[in-house]
Amino acid sequence: MIRNFRQGRIFFARLDHGADIISQITNLAAENGIETGAISAIGALSRAELGYYDQVSQEYCKIPVDQPVELASCTGNISLRDGRPFVHAHAALSDRTGRTWSGHLTCGTVFAAEVYLQELSGLSLKRVPDSITGLALWGEE
Ligand code: ZN
């Protein structure tokens, strides 16, 4: 599936200390009427949870990261799921030695974070259940 978009508004946002990073980006999108977009973020999290999708069992394995980490890199997108903006983000997190954890970013408590959000305009991009992968992927309803 390929869809063509036009560039819309560009936002820089400093996220709130103590808030959940995914919820904050979701709210940023919802409050500004953004249904589709591209995101990236850097900063630090006081804790986080990553996910690894087991392709056989088709379930996410949780990877708790219960310590302060750098948000060395975070990239992702926003599309519609069940009619609301849905943030899909992956992250690389690092500790004081540079050791990293990476994967699907389920949640993370913001210590400090800066987000770049590029709005994309065009037809709605919706997530629908995909029977092959067990995931909610972009597609037609
Ligand atoms: Zn993912």
mmCIF file of N, CA, C and O in Angstrom, residues 46-120:
data_model
loop_
_atom_site.group_PDB
_atom_site.id
_atom_site.type_symbol
_atom_site.label_atom_id
_atom_site.label_comp_id
_atom_site.label_asym_id
_atom_site.label_seq_id
_atom_site.Cartn_x
_atom_site.Cartn_y
_atom_site.Cartn_z
ATOM 1 N N SER A 46 12.873 8.706 32.451
ATOM 2 C CA SER A 46 13.241 8.187 33.778
ATOM 3 C C SER A 46 12.985 6.687 33.868
ATOM 4 O O SER A 46 13.569 5.996 34.703
ATOM 5 N N ARG A 47 12.123 6.175 33.017
ATOM 6 C CA ARG A 47 11.929 4.739 32.846
ATOM 7 C C ARG A 47 11.144 4.556 31.541
ATOM 8 O O ARG A 47 10.582 5.511 31.015
ATOM 9 N N ALA A 48 11.093 3.318 31.065
ATOM 10 C CA ALA A 48 10.367 3.068 29.821
ATOM 11 C C ALA A 48 10.010 1.593 29.707
ATOM 12 O O ALA A 48 10.476 0.754 30.492
ATOM 13 N N GLU A 49 9.172 1.317 28.743
ATOM 14 C CA GLU A 49 8.900 -0.080 28.411
ATOM 15 C C GLU A 49 8.929 -0.215 26.896
ATOM 16 O O GLU A 49 8.252 0.519 26.175
ATOM 17 N N LEU A 50 9.757 -1.145 26.449
ATOM 18 C CA LEU A 50 9.842 -1.452 25.023
ATOM 19 C C LEU A 50 9.104 -2.752 24.761
ATOM 20 O O LEU A 50 8.801 -3.514 25.682
ATOM 21 N N GLY A 51 8.841 -2.994 23.491
ATOM 22 C CA GLY A 51 8.196 -4.241 23.112
ATOM 23 C C GLY A 51 8.959 -4.913 21.986
ATOM 24 O O GLY A 51 9.622 -4.240 21.178
ATOM 25 N N TYR A 52 8.889 -6.221 21.986
ATOM 26 C CA TYR A 52 9.442 -7.030 20.891
ATOM 27 C C TYR A 52 8.301 -7.901 20.411
ATOM 28 O O TYR A 52 7.696 -8.636 21.199
ATOM 29 N N TYR A 53 7.974 -7.800 19.124
ATOM 30 C CA TYR A 53 6.842 -8.559 18.612
ATOM 31 C C TYR A 53 7.306 -9.952 18.200
ATOM 32 O O TYR A 53 8.099 -10.106 17.275
ATOM 33 N N ASP A 54 6.802 -10.947 18.907
ATOM 34 C CA ASP A 54 7.112 -12.338 18.588
ATOM 35 C C ASP A 54 6.264 -12.746 17.384
ATOM 36 O O ASP A 54 5.037 -12.811 17.461
ATOM 37 N N GLN A 55 6.927 -12.994 16.274
ATOM 38 C CA GLN A 55 6.220 -13.226 15.013
ATOM 39 C C GLN A 55 5.508 -14.580 14.973
ATOM 40 O O GLN A 55 4.613 -14.783 14.154
ATOM 41 N N VAL A 56 5.912 -15.501 15.846
ATOM 42 C CA VAL A 56 5.259 -16.816 15.882
ATOM 43 C C VAL A 56 4.009 -16.763 16.761
ATOM 44 O O VAL A 56 2.915 -17.126 16.338
ATOM 45 N N SER A 57 4.181 -16.271 17.995
ATOM 46 C CA SER A 57 3.031 -16.212 18.904
ATOM 47 C C SER A 57 2.145 -15.009 18.607
ATOM 48 O O SER A 57 1.002 -14.945 19.064
ATOM 49 N N GLN A 58 2.684 -14.055 17.824
ATOM 50 C CA GLN A 58 1.974 -12.825 17.469
ATOM 51 C C GLN A 58 1.542 -12.048 18.704
ATOM 52 O O GLN A 58 0.429 -11.548 18.795
ATOM 53 N N GLU A 59 2.463 -11.983 19.650
ATOM 54 C CA GLU A 59 2.224 -11.187 20.848
ATOM 55 C C GLU A 59 3.482 -10.376 21.155
ATOM 56 O O GLU A 59 4.594 -10.807 20.840
ATOM 57 N N TYR A 60 3.273 -9.224 21.798
ATOM 58 C CA TYR A 60 4.411 -8.408 22.198
ATOM 59 C C TYR A 60 5.015 -8.951 23.496
ATOM 60 O O TYR A 60 4.289 -9.202 24.458
ATOM 61 N N CYS A 61 6.337 -9.127 23.509
ATOM 62 C CA CYS A 61 7.066 -9.415 24.741
ATOM 63 C C CYS A 61 7.461 -8.066 25.326
ATOM 64 O O CYS A 61 7.953 -7.196 24.607
ATOM 65 N N LYS A 62 7.269 -7.895 26.613
ATOM 66 C CA LYS A 62 7.618 -6.630 27.270
ATOM 67 C C LYS A 62 9.087 -6.610 27.646
ATOM 68 O O LYS A 62 9.624 -7.597 28.147
ATOM 69 N N ILE A 63 9.716 -5.462 27.419
ATOM 70 C CA ILE A 63 11.104 -5.244 27.817
ATOM 71 C C ILE A 63 11.119 -4.036 28.751
ATOM 72 O O ILE A 63 11.176 -2.886 28.295
ATOM 73 N N PRO A 64 11.000 -4.268 30.070
ATOM 74 C CA PRO A 64 11.015 -3.127 30.986
ATOM 75 C C PRO A 64 12.412 -2.528 31.095
ATOM 76 O O PRO A 64 13.401 -3.261 31.155
ATOM 77 N N VAL A 65 12.462 -1.218 31.061
ATOM 78 C CA VAL A 65 13.733 -0.508 31.261
ATOM 79 C C VAL A 65 13.502 0.405 32.466
ATOM 80 O O VAL A 65 13.070 1.553 32.327
ATOM 81 N N ASP A 66 13.736 -0.146 33.646
ATOM 82 C CA ASP A 66 13.395 0.542 34.895
ATOM 83 C C ASP A 66 14.569 1.323 35.452
ATOM 84 O O ASP A 66 14.992 1.115 36.594
ATOM 85 N N GLN A 67 15.079 2.222 34.634
ATOM 86 C CA GLN A 67 16.171 3.085 35.078
ATOM 87 C C GLN A 67 16.222 4.300 34.163
ATOM 88 O O GLN A 67 15.688 4.264 33.053
ATOM 89 N N PRO A 68 16.875 5.385 34.618
ATOM 90 C CA PRO A 68 16.983 6.570 33.763
ATOM 91 C C PRO A 68 17.842 6.275 32.537
ATOM 92 O O PRO A 68 18.912 5.671 32.656
ATOM 93 N N VAL A 69 17.345 6.678 31.387
ATOM 94 C CA VAL A 69 18.048 6.428 30.125
ATOM 95 C C VAL A 69 17.974 7.656 29.220
ATOM 96 O O VAL A 69 17.054 8.472 29.332
ATOM 97 N N GLU A 70 18.954 7.733 28.346
ATOM 98 C CA GLU A 70 18.871 8.710 27.262
ATOM 99 C C GLU A 70 17.878 8.199 26.228
ATOM 100 O O GLU A 70 17.857 6.991 25.925
ATOM 101 N N LEU A 71 17.070 9.111 25.716
ATOM 102 C CA LEU A 71 16.267 8.778 24.539
ATOM 103 C C LEU A 71 17.162 9.146 23.350
ATOM 104 O O LEU A 71 17.128 10.262 22.839
ATOM 105 N N ALA A 72 18.033 8.205 23.015
ATOM 106 C CA ALA A 72 19.067 8.489 22.018
ATOM 107 C C ALA A 72 18.467 8.725 20.645
ATOM 108 O O ALA A 72 18.953 9.550 19.873
ATOM 109 N N SER A 73 17.396 7.992 20.376
ATOM 110 C CA SER A 73 16.706 8.156 19.104
ATOM 111 C C SER A 73 15.290 7.628 19.248
ATOM 112 O O SER A 73 15.059 6.634 19.926
ATOM 113 N N CYS A 74 14.364 8.329 18.640
ATOM 114 C CA CYS A 74 12.981 7.866 18.631
ATOM 115 C C CYS A 74 12.377 8.334 17.323
ATOM 116 O O CYS A 74 12.481 9.516 16.978
ATOM 117 N N THR A 75 11.826 7.412 16.591
ATOM 118 C CA THR A 75 11.223 7.776 15.323
ATOM 119 C C THR A 75 9.909 7.030 15.166
ATOM 120 O O THR A 75 9.714 5.960 15.752
ATOM 121 N N GLY A 76 9.007 7.616 14.405
ATOM 122 C CA GLY A 76 7.726 6.942 14.260
ATOM 123 C C GLY A 76 6.755 7.729 13.412
ATOM 124 O O GLY A 76 7.133 8.662 12.691
ATOM 125 N N ASN A 77 5.498 7.340 13.522
ATOM 126 C CA ASN A 77 4.465 7.966 12.701
ATOM 127 C C ASN A 77 3.154 8.040 13.459
ATOM 128 O O ASN A 77 2.989 7.416 14.516
ATOM 129 N N ILE A 78 2.262 8.825 12.894
ATOM 130 C CA ILE A 78 0.920 8.971 13.438
ATOM 131 C C ILE A 78 -0.059 8.642 12.319
ATOM 132 O O ILE A 78 0.076 9.128 11.190
ATOM 133 N N SER A 79 -1.008 7.784 12.623
ATOM 134 C CA SER A 79 -2.096 7.488 11.686
ATOM 135 C C SER A 79 -3.337 7.233 12.526
ATOM 136 O O SER A 79 -3.290 7.339 13.748
ATOM 137 N N LEU A 80 -4.441 6.927 11.874
ATOM 138 C CA LEU A 80 -5.691 6.754 12.615
ATOM 139 C C LEU A 80 -5.906 5.292 12.982
ATOM 140 O O LEU A 80 -5.724 4.391 12.168
ATOM 141 N N ARG A 81 -6.278 5.088 14.237
ATOM 142 C CA ARG A 81 -6.687 3.759 14.674
ATOM 143 C C ARG A 81 -7.963 3.953 15.476
ATOM 144 O O ARG A 81 -7.985 4.713 16.428
ATOM 145 N N ASP A 82 -9.016 3.279 15.061
ATOM 146 C CA ASP A 82 -10.330 3.433 15.695
ATOM 147 C C ASP A 82 -10.757 4.899 15.730
ATOM 148 O O ASP A 82 -11.342 5.370 16.708
ATOM 149 N N GLY A 83 -10.414 5.629 14.660
ATOM 150 C CA GLY A 83 -10.869 7.004 14.515
ATOM 151 C C GLY A 83 -10.081 8.042 15.302
ATOM 152 O O GLY A 83 -10.425 9.221 15.296
ATOM 153 N N ARG A 84 -9.031 7.611 15.984
ATOM 154 C CA ARG A 84 -8.230 8.562 16.765
ATOM 155 C C ARG A 84 -6.784 8.500 16.330
ATOM 156 O O ARG A 84 -6.316 7.464 15.864
ATOM 157 N N PRO A 85 -6.028 9.608 16.530
ATOM 158 C CA PRO A 85 -4.599 9.559 16.202
ATOM 159 C C PRO A 85 -3.906 8.477 17.038
ATOM 160 O O PRO A 85 -4.117 8.396 18.255
ATOM 161 N N PHE A 86 -3.096 7.692 16.364
ATOM 162 C CA PHE A 86 -2.370 6.602 17.024
ATOM 163 C C PHE A 86 -0.884 6.777 16.730
ATOM 164 O O PHE A 86 -0.483 6.890 15.571
ATOM 165 N N VAL A 87 -0.083 6.826 17.792
ATOM 166 C CA VAL A 87 1.365 7.013 17.648
ATOM 167 C C VAL A 87 2.055 5.651 17.640
ATOM 168 O O VAL A 87 1.883 4.856 18.563
ATOM 169 N N HIS A 88 2.805 5.398 16.584
ATOM 170 C CA HIS A 88 3.643 4.194 16.502
ATOM 171 C C HIS A 88 5.080 4.667 16.519
ATOM 172 O O HIS A 88 5.509 5.359 15.597
ATOM 173 N N ALA A 89 5.808 4.303 17.592
ATOM 174 C CA ALA A 89 7.173 4.810 17.745
ATOM 175 C C ALA A 89 8.135 3.695 18.132
ATOM 176 O O ALA A 89 7.771 2.780 18.875
ATOM 177 N N HIS A 90 9.323 3.781 17.627
ATOM 178 C CA HIS A 90 10.413 2.895 18.032
ATOM 179 C C HIS A 90 11.513 3.758 18.637
ATOM 180 O O HIS A 90 11.650 4.938 18.286
ATOM 181 N N ALA A 91 12.286 3.167 19.555
ATOM 182 C CA ALA A 91 13.274 3.969 20.258
ATOM 183 C C ALA A 91 14.549 3.188 20.521
ATOM 184 O O ALA A 91 14.538 1.966 20.653
ATOM 185 N N ALA A 92 15.635 3.925 20.610
ATOM 186 C CA ALA A 92 16.900 3.418 21.127
ATOM 187 C C ALA A 92 17.168 4.178 22.419
ATOM 188 O O ALA A 92 17.180 5.412 22.431
ATOM 189 N N LEU A 93 17.334 3.430 23.516
ATOM 190 C CA LEU A 93 17.553 4.005 24.840
ATOM 191 C C LEU A 93 18.935 3.590 25.313
ATOM 192 O O LEU A 93 19.340 2.445 25.104
ATOM 193 N N SER A 94 19.646 4.499 25.975
ATOM 194 C CA SER A 94 21.010 4.143 26.399
ATOM 195 C C SER A 94 21.262 4.529 27.848
ATOM 196 O O SER A 94 20.703 5.508 28.355
ATOM 197 N N ASP A 95 22.136 3.739 28.515
ATOM 198 C CA ASP A 95 22.502 4.043 29.895
ATOM 199 C C ASP A 95 23.857 4.758 29.934
ATOM 200 O O ASP A 95 24.414 5.109 28.893
ATOM 201 N N ARG A 96 24.410 4.937 31.139
ATOM 202 C CA ARG A 96 25.626 5.740 31.298
ATOM 203 C C ARG A 96 26.842 5.112 30.638
ATOM 204 O O ARG A 96 27.853 5.772 30.434
ATOM 205 N N THR A 97 26.776 3.806 30.349
ATOM 206 C CA THR A 97 27.905 3.147 29.688
ATOM 207 C C THR A 97 27.731 3.121 28.173
ATOM 208 O O THR A 97 28.619 2.661 27.459
ATOM 209 N N GLY A 98 26.574 3.587 27.711
ATOM 210 C CA GLY A 98 26.311 3.549 26.275
ATOM 211 C C GLY A 98 25.603 2.283 25.837
ATOM 212 O O GLY A 98 25.245 2.132 24.673
ATOM 213 N N ARG A 99 25.401 1.377 26.787
ATOM 214 C CA ARG A 99 24.623 0.170 26.483
ATOM 215 C C ARG A 99 23.224 0.596 26.034
ATOM 216 O O ARG A 99 22.646 1.526 26.599
ATOM 217 N N THR A 100 22.702 -0.072 25.048
ATOM 218 C CA THR A 100 21.394 0.346 24.536
ATOM 219 C C THR A 100 20.363 -0.765 24.568
ATOM 220 O O THR A 100 20.687 -1.949 24.496
ATOM 221 N N TRP A 101 19.142 -0.311 24.688
ATOM 222 C CA TRP A 101 17.971 -1.147 24.486
ATOM 223 C C TRP A 101 17.240 -0.516 23.298
ATOM 224 O O TRP A 101 17.241 0.712 23.155
ATOM 225 N N SER A 102 16.619 -1.336 22.509
ATOM 226 C CA SER A 102 15.853 -0.749 21.409
ATOM 227 C C SER A 102 14.657 -1.616 21.090
ATOM 228 O O SER A 102 14.631 -2.807 21.397
ATOM 229 N N GLY A 103 13.674 -0.995 20.484
ATOM 230 C CA GLY A 103 12.468 -1.724 20.118
ATOM 231 C C GLY A 103 11.275 -0.798 19.996
ATOM 232 O O GLY A 103 11.411 0.430 19.926
ATOM 233 N N HIS A 104 10.116 -1.433 19.982
ATOM 234 C CA HIS A 104 8.832 -0.744 19.898
ATOM 235 C C HIS A 104 8.610 -0.022 21.236
ATOM 236 O O HIS A 104 8.653 -0.652 22.293
ATOM 237 N N LEU A 105 8.401 1.289 21.185
ATOM 238 C CA LEU A 105 8.246 2.070 22.419
ATOM 239 C C LEU A 105 6.788 2.027 22.874
ATOM 240 O O LEU A 105 5.914 2.646 22.260
ATOM 241 N N THR A 106 6.565 1.273 23.939
ATOM 242 C CA THR A 106 5.199 1.129 24.468
ATOM 243 C C THR A 106 4.826 2.330 25.333
ATOM 244 O O THR A 106 3.740 2.887 25.207
ATOM 245 N N CYS A 107 5.736 2.704 26.240
ATOM 246 C CA CYS A 107 5.512 3.860 27.100
ATOM 247 C C CYS A 107 6.845 4.301 27.683
ATOM 248 O O CYS A 107 7.814 3.547 27.670
ATOM 249 N N GLY A 108 6.864 5.523 28.169
ATOM 250 C CA GLY A 108 8.085 6.018 28.782
ATOM 251 C C GLY A 108 7.784 7.293 29.546
ATOM 252 O O GLY A 108 7.051 8.156 29.059
ATOM 253 N N THR A 109 8.337 7.400 30.749
ATOM 254 C CA THR A 109 8.126 8.587 31.567
ATOM 255 C C THR A 109 9.171 9.636 31.193
ATOM 256 O O THR A 109 10.373 9.383 31.302
ATOM 257 N N VAL A 110 8.682 10.801 30.800
ATOM 258 C CA VAL A 110 9.571 11.864 30.308
ATOM 259 C C VAL A 110 10.365 12.490 31.457
ATOM 260 O O VAL A 110 9.789 12.908 32.461
ATOM 261 N N PHE A 111 11.681 12.508 31.316
ATOM 262 C CA PHE A 111 12.512 13.365 32.169
ATOM 263 C C PHE A 111 12.608 14.711 31.466
ATOM 264 O O PHE A 111 12.291 15.742 32.038
ATOM 265 N N ALA A 112 13.014 14.674 30.205
ATOM 266 C CA ALA A 112 12.983 15.833 29.315
ATOM 267 C C ALA A 112 12.961 15.295 27.900
ATOM 268 O O ALA A 112 13.650 14.310 27.613
ATOM 269 N N ALA A 113 12.153 15.905 27.054
ATOM 270 C CA ALA A 113 12.106 15.391 25.680
ATOM 271 C C ALA A 113 11.667 16.480 24.715
ATOM 272 O O ALA A 113 10.810 17.314 25.038
ATOM 273 N N GLU A 114 12.286 16.450 23.552
ATOM 274 C CA GLU A 114 11.987 17.388 22.474
ATOM 275 C C GLU A 114 11.487 16.594 21.277
ATOM 276 O O GLU A 114 12.140 15.639 20.843
ATOM 277 N N VAL A 115 10.345 17.028 20.754
ATOM 278 C CA VAL A 115 9.686 16.284 19.684
ATOM 279 C C VAL A 115 9.571 17.143 18.436
ATOM 280 O O VAL A 115 9.268 18.339 18.520
ATOM 281 N N TYR A 116 9.840 16.518 17.317
ATOM 282 C CA TYR A 116 9.592 17.108 15.999
ATOM 283 C C TYR A 116 8.400 16.371 15.430
ATOM 284 O O TYR A 116 8.380 15.145 15.407
ATOM 285 N N LEU A 117 7.397 17.126 15.005
ATOM 286 C CA LEU A 117 6.191 16.513 14.438
ATOM 287 C C LEU A 117 5.887 17.173 13.100
ATOM 288 O O LEU A 117 5.681 18.386 13.027
ATOM 289 N N GLN A 118 5.885 16.391 12.063
ATOM 290 C CA GLN A 118 5.564 16.864 10.711
ATOM 291 C C GLN A 118 4.161 16.372 10.355
ATOM 292 O O GLN A 118 3.933 15.166 10.230
ATOM 293 N N GLU A 119 3.247 17.320 10.223
ATOM 294 C CA GLU A 119 1.888 16.960 9.801
ATOM 295 C C GLU A 119 1.893 16.609 8.306
ATOM 296 O O GLU A 119 2.578 17.247 7.505
ATOM 297 N N LEU A 120 1.120 15.588 7.945
ATOM 298 C CA LEU A 120 0.961 15.210 6.543
ATOM 299 C C LEU A 120 -0.517 15.290 6.190
ATOM 300 O O LEU A 120 -1.370 14.843 6.955
#
